[in-house]
Coordinates of C-alpha atoms and ligand atoms in Angstrom, one line a residue:
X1 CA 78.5 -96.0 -38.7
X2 CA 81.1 -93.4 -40.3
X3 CA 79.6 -90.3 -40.4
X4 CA 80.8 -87.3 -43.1
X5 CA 83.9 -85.5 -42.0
X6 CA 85.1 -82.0 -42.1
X7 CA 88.7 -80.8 -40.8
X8 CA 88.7 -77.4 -39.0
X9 CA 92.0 -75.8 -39.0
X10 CA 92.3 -72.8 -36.1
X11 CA 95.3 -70.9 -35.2
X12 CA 95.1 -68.2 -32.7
X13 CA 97.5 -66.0 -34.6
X14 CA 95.5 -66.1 -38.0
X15 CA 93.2 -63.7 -37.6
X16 CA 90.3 -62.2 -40.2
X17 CA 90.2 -58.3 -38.2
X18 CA 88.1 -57.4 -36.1
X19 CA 84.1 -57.9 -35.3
X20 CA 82.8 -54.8 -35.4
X21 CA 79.8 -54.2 -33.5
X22 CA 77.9 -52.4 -36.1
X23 CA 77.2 -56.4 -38.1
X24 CA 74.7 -56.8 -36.0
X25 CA 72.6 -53.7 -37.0
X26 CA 69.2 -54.0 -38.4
X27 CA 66.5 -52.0 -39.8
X28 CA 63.3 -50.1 -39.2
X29 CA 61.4 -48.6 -42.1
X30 CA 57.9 -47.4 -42.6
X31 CA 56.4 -50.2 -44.3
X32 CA 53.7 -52.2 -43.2
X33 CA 53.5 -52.6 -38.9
X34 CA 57.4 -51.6 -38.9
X35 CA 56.5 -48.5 -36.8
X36 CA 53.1 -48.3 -36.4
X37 CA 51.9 -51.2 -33.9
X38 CA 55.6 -52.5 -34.4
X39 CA 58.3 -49.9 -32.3
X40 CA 55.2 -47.4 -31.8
X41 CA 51.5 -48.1 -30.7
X42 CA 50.6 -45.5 -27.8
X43 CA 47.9 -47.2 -26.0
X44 CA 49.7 -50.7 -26.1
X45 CA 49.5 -51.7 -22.6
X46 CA 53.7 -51.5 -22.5
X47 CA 53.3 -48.1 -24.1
X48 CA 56.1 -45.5 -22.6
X49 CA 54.7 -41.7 -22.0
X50 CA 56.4 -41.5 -26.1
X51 CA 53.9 -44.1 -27.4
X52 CA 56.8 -46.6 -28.0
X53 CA 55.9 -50.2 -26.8
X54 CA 58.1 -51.8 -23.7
X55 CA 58.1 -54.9 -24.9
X56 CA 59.3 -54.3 -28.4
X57 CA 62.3 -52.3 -27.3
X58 CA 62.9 -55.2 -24.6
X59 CA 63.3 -57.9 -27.0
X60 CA 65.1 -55.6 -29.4
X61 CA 67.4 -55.4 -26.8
X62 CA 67.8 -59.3 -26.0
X63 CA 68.5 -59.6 -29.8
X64 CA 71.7 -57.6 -29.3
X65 CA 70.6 -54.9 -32.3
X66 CA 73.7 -52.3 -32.0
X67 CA 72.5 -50.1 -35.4
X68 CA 69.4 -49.7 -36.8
X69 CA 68.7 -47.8 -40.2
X70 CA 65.9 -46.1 -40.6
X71 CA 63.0 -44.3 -42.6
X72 CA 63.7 -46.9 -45.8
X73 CA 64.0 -49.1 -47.8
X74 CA 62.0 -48.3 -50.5
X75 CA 60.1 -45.8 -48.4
X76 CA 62.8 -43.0 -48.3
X77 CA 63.1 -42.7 -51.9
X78 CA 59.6 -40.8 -51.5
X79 CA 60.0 -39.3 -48.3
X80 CA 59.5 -35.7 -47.3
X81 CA 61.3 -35.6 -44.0
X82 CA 60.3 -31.8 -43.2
X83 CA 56.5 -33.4 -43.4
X84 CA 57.8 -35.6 -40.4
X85 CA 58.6 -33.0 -38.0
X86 CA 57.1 -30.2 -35.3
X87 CA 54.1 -30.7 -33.6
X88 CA 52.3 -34.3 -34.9
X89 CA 49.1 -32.6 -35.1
X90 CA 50.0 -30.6 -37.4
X91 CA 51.8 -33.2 -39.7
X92 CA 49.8 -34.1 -43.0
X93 CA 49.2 -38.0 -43.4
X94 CA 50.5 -38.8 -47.6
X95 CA 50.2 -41.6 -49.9
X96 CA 53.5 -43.4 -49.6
X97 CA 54.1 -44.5 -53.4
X98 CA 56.6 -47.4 -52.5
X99 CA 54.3 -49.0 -50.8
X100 CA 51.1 -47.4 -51.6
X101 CA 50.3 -47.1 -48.2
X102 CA 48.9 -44.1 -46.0
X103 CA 51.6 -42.8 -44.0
X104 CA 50.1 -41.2 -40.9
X105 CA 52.9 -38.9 -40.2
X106 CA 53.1 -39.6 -36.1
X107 CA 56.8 -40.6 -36.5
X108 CA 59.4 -38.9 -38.2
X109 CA 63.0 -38.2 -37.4
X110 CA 62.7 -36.6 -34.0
X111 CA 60.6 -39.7 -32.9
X112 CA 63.0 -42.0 -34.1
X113 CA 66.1 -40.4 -32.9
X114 CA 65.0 -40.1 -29.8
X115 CA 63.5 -43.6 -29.0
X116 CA 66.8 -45.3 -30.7
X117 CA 69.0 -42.5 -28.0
X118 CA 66.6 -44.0 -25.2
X119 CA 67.3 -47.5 -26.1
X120 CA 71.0 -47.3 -26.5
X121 CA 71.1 -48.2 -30.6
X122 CA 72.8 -46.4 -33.0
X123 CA 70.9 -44.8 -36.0
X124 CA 71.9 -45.5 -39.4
X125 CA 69.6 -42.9 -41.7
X126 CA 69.3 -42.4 -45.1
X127 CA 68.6 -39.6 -47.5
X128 CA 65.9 -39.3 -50.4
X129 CA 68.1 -39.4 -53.7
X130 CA 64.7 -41.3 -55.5
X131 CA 62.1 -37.6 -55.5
X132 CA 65.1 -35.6 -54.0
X133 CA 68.5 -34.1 -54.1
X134 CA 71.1 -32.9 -52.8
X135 CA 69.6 -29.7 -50.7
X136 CA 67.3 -31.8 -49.0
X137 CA 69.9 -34.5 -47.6
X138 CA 72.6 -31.8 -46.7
X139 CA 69.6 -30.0 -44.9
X140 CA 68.5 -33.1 -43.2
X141 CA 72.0 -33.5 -41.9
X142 CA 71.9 -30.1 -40.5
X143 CA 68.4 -31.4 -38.6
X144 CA 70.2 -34.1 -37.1
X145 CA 73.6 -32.8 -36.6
X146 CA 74.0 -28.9 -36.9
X147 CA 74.6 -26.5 -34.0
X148 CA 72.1 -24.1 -33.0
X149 CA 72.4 -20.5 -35.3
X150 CA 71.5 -22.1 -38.8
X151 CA 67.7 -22.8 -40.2
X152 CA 67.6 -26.0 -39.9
X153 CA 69.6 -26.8 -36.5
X154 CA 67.4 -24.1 -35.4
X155 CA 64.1 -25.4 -36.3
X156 CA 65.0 -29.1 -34.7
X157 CA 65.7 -26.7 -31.4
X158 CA 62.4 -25.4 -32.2
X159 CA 60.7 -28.5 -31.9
X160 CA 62.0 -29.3 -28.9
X161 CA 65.7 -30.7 -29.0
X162 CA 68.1 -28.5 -28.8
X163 CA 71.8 -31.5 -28.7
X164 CA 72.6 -32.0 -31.9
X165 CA 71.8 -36.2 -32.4
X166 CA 74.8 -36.7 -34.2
X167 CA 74.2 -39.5 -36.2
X168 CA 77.3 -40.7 -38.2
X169 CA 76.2 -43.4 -40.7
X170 CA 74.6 -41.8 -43.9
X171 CA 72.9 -43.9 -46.7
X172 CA 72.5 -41.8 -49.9
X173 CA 69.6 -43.2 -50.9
X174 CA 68.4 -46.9 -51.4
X175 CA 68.7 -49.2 -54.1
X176 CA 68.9 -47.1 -56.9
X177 CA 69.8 -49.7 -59.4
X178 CA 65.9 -51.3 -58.9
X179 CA 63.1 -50.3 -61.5
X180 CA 60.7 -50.6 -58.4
X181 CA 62.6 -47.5 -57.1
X182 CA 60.5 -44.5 -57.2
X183 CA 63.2 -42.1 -58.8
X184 CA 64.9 -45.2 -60.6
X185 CA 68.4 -43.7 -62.0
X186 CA 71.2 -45.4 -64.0
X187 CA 74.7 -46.1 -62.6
X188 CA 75.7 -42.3 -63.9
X189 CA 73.0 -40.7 -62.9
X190 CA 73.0 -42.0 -59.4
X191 CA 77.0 -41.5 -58.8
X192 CA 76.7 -38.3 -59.8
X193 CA 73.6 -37.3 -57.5
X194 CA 75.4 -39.5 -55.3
X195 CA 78.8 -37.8 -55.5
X196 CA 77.0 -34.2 -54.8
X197 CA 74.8 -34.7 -52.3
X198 CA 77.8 -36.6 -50.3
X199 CA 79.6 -33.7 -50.8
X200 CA 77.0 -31.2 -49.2
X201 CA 76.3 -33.3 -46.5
X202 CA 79.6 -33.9 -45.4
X203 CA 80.3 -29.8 -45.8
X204 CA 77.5 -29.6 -43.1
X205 CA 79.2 -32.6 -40.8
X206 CA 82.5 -33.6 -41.8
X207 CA 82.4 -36.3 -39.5
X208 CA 79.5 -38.8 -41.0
X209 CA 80.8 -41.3 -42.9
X210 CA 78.4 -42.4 -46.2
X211 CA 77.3 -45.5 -47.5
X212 CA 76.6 -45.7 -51.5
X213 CA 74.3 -47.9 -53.0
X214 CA 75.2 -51.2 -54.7
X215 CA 73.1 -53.7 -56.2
X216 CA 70.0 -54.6 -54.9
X217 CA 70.7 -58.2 -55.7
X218 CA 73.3 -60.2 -57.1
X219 CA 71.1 -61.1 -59.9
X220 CA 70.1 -57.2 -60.7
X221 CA 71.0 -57.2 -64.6
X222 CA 73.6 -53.9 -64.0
X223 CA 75.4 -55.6 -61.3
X224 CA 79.4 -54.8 -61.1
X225 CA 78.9 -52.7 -63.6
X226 CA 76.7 -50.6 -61.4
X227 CA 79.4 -50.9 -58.5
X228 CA 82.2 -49.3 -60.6
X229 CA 80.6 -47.2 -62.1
X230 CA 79.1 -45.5 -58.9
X231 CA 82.4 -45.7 -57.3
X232 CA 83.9 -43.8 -60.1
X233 CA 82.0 -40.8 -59.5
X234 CA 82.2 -41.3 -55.5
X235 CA 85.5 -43.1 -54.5
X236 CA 86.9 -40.2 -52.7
X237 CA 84.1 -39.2 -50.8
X238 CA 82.2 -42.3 -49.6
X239 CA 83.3 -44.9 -46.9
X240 CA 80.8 -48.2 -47.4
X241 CA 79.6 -49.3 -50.6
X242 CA 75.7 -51.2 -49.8
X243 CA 74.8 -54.9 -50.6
X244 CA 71.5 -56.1 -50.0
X245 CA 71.0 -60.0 -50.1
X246 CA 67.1 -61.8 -49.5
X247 CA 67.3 -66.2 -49.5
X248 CA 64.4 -68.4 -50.0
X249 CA 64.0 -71.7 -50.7
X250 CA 62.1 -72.3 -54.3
X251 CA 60.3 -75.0 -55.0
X252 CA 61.5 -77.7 -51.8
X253 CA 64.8 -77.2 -52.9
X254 CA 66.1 -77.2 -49.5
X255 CA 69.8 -78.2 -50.6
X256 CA 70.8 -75.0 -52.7
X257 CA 68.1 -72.8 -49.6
X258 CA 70.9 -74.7 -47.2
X259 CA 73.8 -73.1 -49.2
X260 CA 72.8 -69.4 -49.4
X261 CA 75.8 -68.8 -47.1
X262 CA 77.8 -69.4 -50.2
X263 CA 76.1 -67.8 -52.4
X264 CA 76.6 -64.2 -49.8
X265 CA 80.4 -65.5 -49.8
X266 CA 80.5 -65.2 -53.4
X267 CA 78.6 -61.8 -53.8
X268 CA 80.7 -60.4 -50.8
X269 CA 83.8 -61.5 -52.9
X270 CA 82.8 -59.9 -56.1
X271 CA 81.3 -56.6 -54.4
X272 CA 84.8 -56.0 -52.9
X273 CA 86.6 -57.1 -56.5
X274 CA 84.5 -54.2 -58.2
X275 CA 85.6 -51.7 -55.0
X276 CA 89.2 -52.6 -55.0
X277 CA 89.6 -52.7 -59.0
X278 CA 88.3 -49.0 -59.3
X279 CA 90.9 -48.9 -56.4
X280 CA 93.2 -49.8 -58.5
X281 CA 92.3 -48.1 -61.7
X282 CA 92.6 -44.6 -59.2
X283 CA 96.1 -46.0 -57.6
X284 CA 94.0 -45.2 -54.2
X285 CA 95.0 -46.9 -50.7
X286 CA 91.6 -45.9 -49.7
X287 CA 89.9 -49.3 -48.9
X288 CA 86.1 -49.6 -49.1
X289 CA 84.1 -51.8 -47.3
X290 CA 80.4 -52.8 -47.3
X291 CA 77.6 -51.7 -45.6
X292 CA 75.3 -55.3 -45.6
X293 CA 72.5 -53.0 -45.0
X294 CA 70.1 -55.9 -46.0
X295 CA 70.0 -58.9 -45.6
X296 CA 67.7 -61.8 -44.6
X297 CA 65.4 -65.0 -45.9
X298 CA 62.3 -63.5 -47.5
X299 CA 59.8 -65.2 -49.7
X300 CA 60.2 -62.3 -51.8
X301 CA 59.5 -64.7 -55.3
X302 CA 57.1 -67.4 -54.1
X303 CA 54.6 -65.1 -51.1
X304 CA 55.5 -61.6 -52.2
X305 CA 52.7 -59.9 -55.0
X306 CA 55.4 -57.6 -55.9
X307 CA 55.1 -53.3 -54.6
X308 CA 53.0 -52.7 -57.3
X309 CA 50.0 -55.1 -56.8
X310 CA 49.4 -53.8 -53.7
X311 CA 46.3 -52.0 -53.2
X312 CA 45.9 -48.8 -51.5
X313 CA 46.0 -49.4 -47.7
X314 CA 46.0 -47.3 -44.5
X315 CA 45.9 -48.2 -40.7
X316 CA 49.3 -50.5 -40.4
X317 CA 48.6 -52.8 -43.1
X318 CA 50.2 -56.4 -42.8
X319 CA 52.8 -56.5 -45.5
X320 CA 55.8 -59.0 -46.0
X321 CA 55.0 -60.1 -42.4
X322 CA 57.0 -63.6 -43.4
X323 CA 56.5 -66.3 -40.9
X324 CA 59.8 -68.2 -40.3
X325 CA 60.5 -72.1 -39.5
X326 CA 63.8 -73.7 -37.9
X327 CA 65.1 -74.1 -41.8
X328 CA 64.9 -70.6 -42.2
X329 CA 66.8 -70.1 -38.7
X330 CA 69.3 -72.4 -39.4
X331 CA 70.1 -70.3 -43.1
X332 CA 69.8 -67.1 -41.1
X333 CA 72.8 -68.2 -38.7
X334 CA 74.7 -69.6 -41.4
X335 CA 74.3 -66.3 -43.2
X336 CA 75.9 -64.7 -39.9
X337 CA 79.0 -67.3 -40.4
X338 CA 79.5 -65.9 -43.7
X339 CA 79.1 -62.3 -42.2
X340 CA 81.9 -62.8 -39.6
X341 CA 84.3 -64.9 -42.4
X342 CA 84.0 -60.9 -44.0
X343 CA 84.9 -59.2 -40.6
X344 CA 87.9 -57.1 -42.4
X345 CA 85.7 -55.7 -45.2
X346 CA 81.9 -56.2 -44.0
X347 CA 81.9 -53.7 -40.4
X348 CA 78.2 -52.7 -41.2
X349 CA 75.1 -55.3 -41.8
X350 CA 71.1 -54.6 -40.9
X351 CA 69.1 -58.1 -40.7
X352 CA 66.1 -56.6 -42.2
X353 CA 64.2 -56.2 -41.0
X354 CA 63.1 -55.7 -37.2
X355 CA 59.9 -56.0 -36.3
X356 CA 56.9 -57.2 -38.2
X357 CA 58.3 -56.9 -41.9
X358 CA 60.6 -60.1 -42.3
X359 CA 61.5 -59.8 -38.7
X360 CA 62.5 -61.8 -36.2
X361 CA 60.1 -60.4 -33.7
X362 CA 55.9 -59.7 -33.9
X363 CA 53.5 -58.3 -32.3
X364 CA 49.8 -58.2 -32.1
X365 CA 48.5 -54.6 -32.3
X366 CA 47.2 -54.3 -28.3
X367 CA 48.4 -57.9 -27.8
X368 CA 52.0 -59.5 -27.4
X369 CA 55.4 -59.2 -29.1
X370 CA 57.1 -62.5 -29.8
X371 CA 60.4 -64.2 -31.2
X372 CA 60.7 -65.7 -34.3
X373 CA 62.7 -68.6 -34.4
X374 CA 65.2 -66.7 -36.6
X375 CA 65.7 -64.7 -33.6
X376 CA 67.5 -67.0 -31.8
X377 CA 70.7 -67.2 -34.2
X378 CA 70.7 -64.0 -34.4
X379 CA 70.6 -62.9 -30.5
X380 CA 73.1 -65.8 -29.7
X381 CA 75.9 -64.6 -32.3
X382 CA 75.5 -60.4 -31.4
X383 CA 75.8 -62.0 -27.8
X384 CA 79.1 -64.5 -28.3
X385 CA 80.8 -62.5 -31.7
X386 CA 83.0 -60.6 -29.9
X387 CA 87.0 -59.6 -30.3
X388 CA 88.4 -60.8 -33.9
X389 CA 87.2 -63.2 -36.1
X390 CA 89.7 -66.3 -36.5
X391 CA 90.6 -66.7 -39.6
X392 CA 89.7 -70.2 -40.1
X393 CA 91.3 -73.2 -42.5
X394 CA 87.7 -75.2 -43.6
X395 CA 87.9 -78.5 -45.5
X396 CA 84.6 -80.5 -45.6
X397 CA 82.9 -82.4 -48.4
X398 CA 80.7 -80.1 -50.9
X399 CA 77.6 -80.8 -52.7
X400 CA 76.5 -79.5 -55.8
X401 CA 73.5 -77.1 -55.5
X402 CA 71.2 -75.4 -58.4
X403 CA 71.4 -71.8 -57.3
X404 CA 74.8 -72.1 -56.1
X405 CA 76.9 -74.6 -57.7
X406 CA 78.7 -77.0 -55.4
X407 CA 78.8 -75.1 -51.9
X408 CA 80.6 -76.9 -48.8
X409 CA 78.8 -79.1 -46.6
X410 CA 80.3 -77.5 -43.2
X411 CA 81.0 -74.0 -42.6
X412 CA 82.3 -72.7 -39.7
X413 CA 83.4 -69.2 -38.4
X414 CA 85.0 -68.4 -34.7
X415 CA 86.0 -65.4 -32.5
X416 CA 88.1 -64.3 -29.7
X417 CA 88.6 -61.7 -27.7
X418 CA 91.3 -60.3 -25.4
X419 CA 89.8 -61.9 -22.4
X420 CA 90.4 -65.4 -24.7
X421 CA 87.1 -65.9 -24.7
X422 CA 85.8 -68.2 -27.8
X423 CA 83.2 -68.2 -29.7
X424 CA 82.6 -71.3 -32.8
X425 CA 79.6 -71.1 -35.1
X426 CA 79.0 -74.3 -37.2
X427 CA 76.8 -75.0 -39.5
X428 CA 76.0 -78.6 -41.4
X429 CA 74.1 -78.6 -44.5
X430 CA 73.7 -82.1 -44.8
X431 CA 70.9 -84.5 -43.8
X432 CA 73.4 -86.9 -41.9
X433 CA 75.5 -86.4 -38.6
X434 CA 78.8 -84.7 -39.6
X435 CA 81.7 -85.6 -37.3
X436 CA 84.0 -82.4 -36.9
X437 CA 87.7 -82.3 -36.5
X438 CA 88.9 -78.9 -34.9
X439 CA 92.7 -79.1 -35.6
X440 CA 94.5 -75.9 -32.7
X441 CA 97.8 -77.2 -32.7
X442 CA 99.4 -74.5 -30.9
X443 CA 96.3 -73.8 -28.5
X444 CA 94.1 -74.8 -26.3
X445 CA 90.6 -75.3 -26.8
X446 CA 87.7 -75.9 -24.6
X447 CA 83.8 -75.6 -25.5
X448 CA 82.3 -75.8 -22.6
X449 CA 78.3 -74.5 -23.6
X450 CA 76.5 -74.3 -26.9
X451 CA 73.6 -73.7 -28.5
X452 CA 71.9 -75.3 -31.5
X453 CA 69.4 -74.8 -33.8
X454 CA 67.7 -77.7 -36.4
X455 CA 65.8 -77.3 -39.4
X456 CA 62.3 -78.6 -39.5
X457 CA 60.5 -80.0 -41.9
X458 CA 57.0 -78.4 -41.5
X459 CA 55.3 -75.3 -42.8
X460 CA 55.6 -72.2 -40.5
X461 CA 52.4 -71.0 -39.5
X462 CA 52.0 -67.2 -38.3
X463 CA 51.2 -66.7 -34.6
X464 CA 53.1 -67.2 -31.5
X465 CA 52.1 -70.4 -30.5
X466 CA 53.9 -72.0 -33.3
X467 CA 57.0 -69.8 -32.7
X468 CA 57.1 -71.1 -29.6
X469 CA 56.2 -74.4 -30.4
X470 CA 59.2 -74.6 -32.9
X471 CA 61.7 -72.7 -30.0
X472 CA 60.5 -76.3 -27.9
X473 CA 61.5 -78.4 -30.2
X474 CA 64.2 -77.0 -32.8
X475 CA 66.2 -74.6 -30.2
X476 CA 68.1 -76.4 -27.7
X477 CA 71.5 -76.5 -25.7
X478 CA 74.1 -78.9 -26.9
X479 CA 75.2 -81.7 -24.4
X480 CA 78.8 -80.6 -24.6
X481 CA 79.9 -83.9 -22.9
X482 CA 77.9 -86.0 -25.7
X483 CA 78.7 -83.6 -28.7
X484 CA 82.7 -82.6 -28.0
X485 CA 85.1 -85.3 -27.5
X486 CA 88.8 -83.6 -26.5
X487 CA 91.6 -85.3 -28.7
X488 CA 95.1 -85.6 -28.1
X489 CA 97.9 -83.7 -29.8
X490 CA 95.8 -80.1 -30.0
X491 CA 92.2 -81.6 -31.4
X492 CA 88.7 -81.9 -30.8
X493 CA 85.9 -83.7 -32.5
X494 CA 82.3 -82.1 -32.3
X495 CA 79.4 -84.0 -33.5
X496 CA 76.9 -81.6 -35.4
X497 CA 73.5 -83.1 -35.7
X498 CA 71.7 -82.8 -39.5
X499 CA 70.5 -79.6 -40.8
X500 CA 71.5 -77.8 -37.6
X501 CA 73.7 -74.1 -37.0
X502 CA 75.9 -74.6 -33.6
X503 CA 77.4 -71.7 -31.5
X504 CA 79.9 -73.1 -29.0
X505 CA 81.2 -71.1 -26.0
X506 CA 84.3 -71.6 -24.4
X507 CA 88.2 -70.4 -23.9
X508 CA 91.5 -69.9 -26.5
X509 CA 94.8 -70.0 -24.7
X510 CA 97.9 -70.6 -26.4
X511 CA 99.4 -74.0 -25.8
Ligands
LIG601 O1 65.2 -58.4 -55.8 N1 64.1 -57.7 -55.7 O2 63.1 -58.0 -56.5 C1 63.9 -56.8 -54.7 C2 62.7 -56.1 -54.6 C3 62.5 -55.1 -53.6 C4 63.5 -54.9 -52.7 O3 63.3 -53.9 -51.7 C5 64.1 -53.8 -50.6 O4 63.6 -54.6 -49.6 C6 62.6 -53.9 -48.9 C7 62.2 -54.6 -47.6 O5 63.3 -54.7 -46.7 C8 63.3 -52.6 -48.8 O6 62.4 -51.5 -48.6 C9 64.0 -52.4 -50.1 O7 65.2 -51.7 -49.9 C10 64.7 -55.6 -52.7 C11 64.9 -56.6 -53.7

């Protein structure tokens, strides 16, 4: 039986840039059980003397998250962050309008700061630029950052830390192009806000570097437009202009779900076409690059009742807690090929989000923490992704898709790092076995472990058992000796099983 065939070109000199290790960020906000009986739940039984739940930090650990932005989302563009510090029992609990929740108040910045200090992850915050301006973000950035003898520096001393967190990556603001937005603004208004309160917080810590918003979507009626514009008023200033990207599959159609790796390609491409033409325009050298600050499968059109349908909740209401399947696995580590395929111009990306809200790992208030299956693509590439990504020649057969147009049937990305250790991420599409030739004429290549994840065919029902049940039987290691057949003359052929994402393990040396 002849099976489809792709052609994988590699040359160890070709190189995309480097991996850096902020793409494998993701995100906490306060929305739904994010925070509460997600990260924080004092009385859990694996509650540390902070109230933060052991085995939540644990797995967020075995998922290799570097970053992790935090309040919001949606949430910070309503968010008093002076509410959320001092003493707790003082704090006031207030009607989150994003998500027309009760926020109780127990966490706030200091909280936060400190847990992600304890567990070794980098914060990523962001500013209110929905309800707020520019002297509330430059004073927050004092809270976090400012030496002791000013107000604000003094009052985090005050409450009880007196190091300075310096926290370097800044969002001003989120998604400022989406009517949902509580303080909505147009492409002008928000580069201008934008532009100002950059410029005060970086007068309190020159050293942060900002991230802008973009679209919320590729689809958002203002986008590119909304990208230059914004970087008309900030160019200068800011380092990272923000995408934010959600797959699903709509109505069975599987094939075009398959190729949402493409579509990312595409919006990457175009997001970096609006940066570097107002580049242009500005005869600037600066180069900006993308904070992927979202990104993820969420039933966002088909589960989701939309922000303002929700009712008035309080107590850690369930929201957007999307249960995931091997299919949505296999689409969440394709969407990681396409991230490291963008090395040179995507260093920042949060899978959003981390626990709970379309995350790959849950928890049971009191009960246990779990992974979902979209974990595992996640935790194998942050663990193998390392060095520079290869900048890879990929012929394959496409297919023609709704949502995408045609999209390839094989994508593949690799890494390597000083050491020469190598790192290939495959993904194919299709329904049928695809036989793929790696061509390293000029190297030597050897796989020797991988790990593979197939798309099932069944509906994803919430609960551990079923995450583990689909771990048994779509998450597997590859019998290298079956799958990779060494050629001669600088080749090898890897069998990749139908609807299935591959990350391969092994050694580059030149020939
Ligand atoms: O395309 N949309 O309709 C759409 C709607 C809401 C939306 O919200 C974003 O996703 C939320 C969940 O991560 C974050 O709080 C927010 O930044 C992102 C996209």
């Amino acid at each position: 039986m002849t099976h489809p065939h792709a052609r994988v070109t590699l040359h160890p000199d070709f190189r995309v840039g480097t991996v850096d290790r902020r793409l494998f960020g993701s995100f906490v906000e306060h929305l739904g059980r994010a925070v509460y009986t997600g990260i924080y739940e004092p009385g859990h039984p694996t509650a540390d003397e902070h109230g933060f739940r052991r085995d939540v930090a644990d797995l967020t650990h075995e998922l290799g998250v570097t970053i992790l932005r935090y309040p919001g989302g949606n949430f910070v563009s309503n968010y008093r962050w002076e509410d959320g510090v001092g003493p707790a029992r003082d704090r006031k609990p207030f009607l989150d309008l994003a998500w027309r929740t009760v926020e109780p108040n127990l966490v706030g910045t200091d909280e936060f700061l400190q847990w992600a200090e304890r567990e070794g992850v980098e914060p990523m915050m962001a500013v209110n630029l929905g309800t707020r301006g520019v002297e509330a973000a430059a004073a927050l950035v004092e809270y976090c950052n400012g030496e002791a003898g000013t107000r604000w520096a003094d009052l985090r001393i005050a409450n009880g830390r007196t190091e300075p967190y310096g926290v370097r990556l800044w969002c001003l603001g989120n998604e400022m192009d989406g009517p949902w937005q509580i303080g909505h603004k147009d492409a002008h208004e928000y580069g201008k806000l934008a532009a100002e309160a950059g410029k005060a917080m970086k007068l309190v810590d020159p050293a942060i570097s900002l991230v802008v918003c973009g679209s919320s979507a590729m689809d958002m009626p203002t986008f590119g437009e909304w990208e230059q514009t914004v970087l008309s008023y900030t160019y200068d200033l800011v380092d990272h202009i923000s995408m934010h990207a959600y797959y699903e599959e709509h109505d069975g159609d599987r094939a075009s779900f398959l190729g949402s790796g493409t579509g990312m390609d595409r919006f990457i491409r175009r997001v970096v076409a609006s940066a570097d033409a107002v580049a242009a325009r500005r005869r600037s050298d600066k180069q900006i690059t993308v904070s992927f600050d979202e990104w993820n499968v969420w039933y966002l059109d088909s589960r989701f009742p939309g922000e303002s349908n929700l009712p008035i909740q309080r107590d850690a209401p369930r929201i957007i807690e999307d249960v995931y399947s091997g299919l949505d696995a296999v689409v969440v580590g394709d969407l990681l090929v396409t991230l490291l395929n963008h090395a040179d111009r995507v260093p920042v990306a949060c899978l959003a989000q981390l626990v709970n809200v379309i995350a790959p790992i849950m928890t049971e208030p009191g009960g246990e923490a779990w992974r979902q299956p979209t974990f595992h693509p996640f935790a194998t590439t942050a663990r193998l992704a390392r060095g520079e990504a290869l900048d890879l020649r990929v012929e394959a057969p496409s297919y023609a898709t709704a949502r995408h147009g045609d999209v390839p049937l094989v994508t593949a990305a690799a890494t390597v790092d000083d050491d020469g250790a190598l790192a290939v991420f495959l993904t194919n599409r299709g329904d049928e076995v695809v036989e793929v030739e790696v061509a390293h004429a000029g190297a030597v290549v050897t796989l020797e472990q991988g790990r593979q994840m197939l798309a099932d065919r069944e509906p994803a029902v919430a609960g551990p058992e079923h995450a583990a049940k689909v771990q048994r039987e779509c998450w597997s290691t590859v019998d290298v000796a079956r799958a990779v057949t060494p050629g001669s003359g600088g080749s090898t052929t890897i069998r990749l099983a139908p609807e299935s994402w591959t990350a391969f393990e092994g050694r580059l040396a030149r020939a």
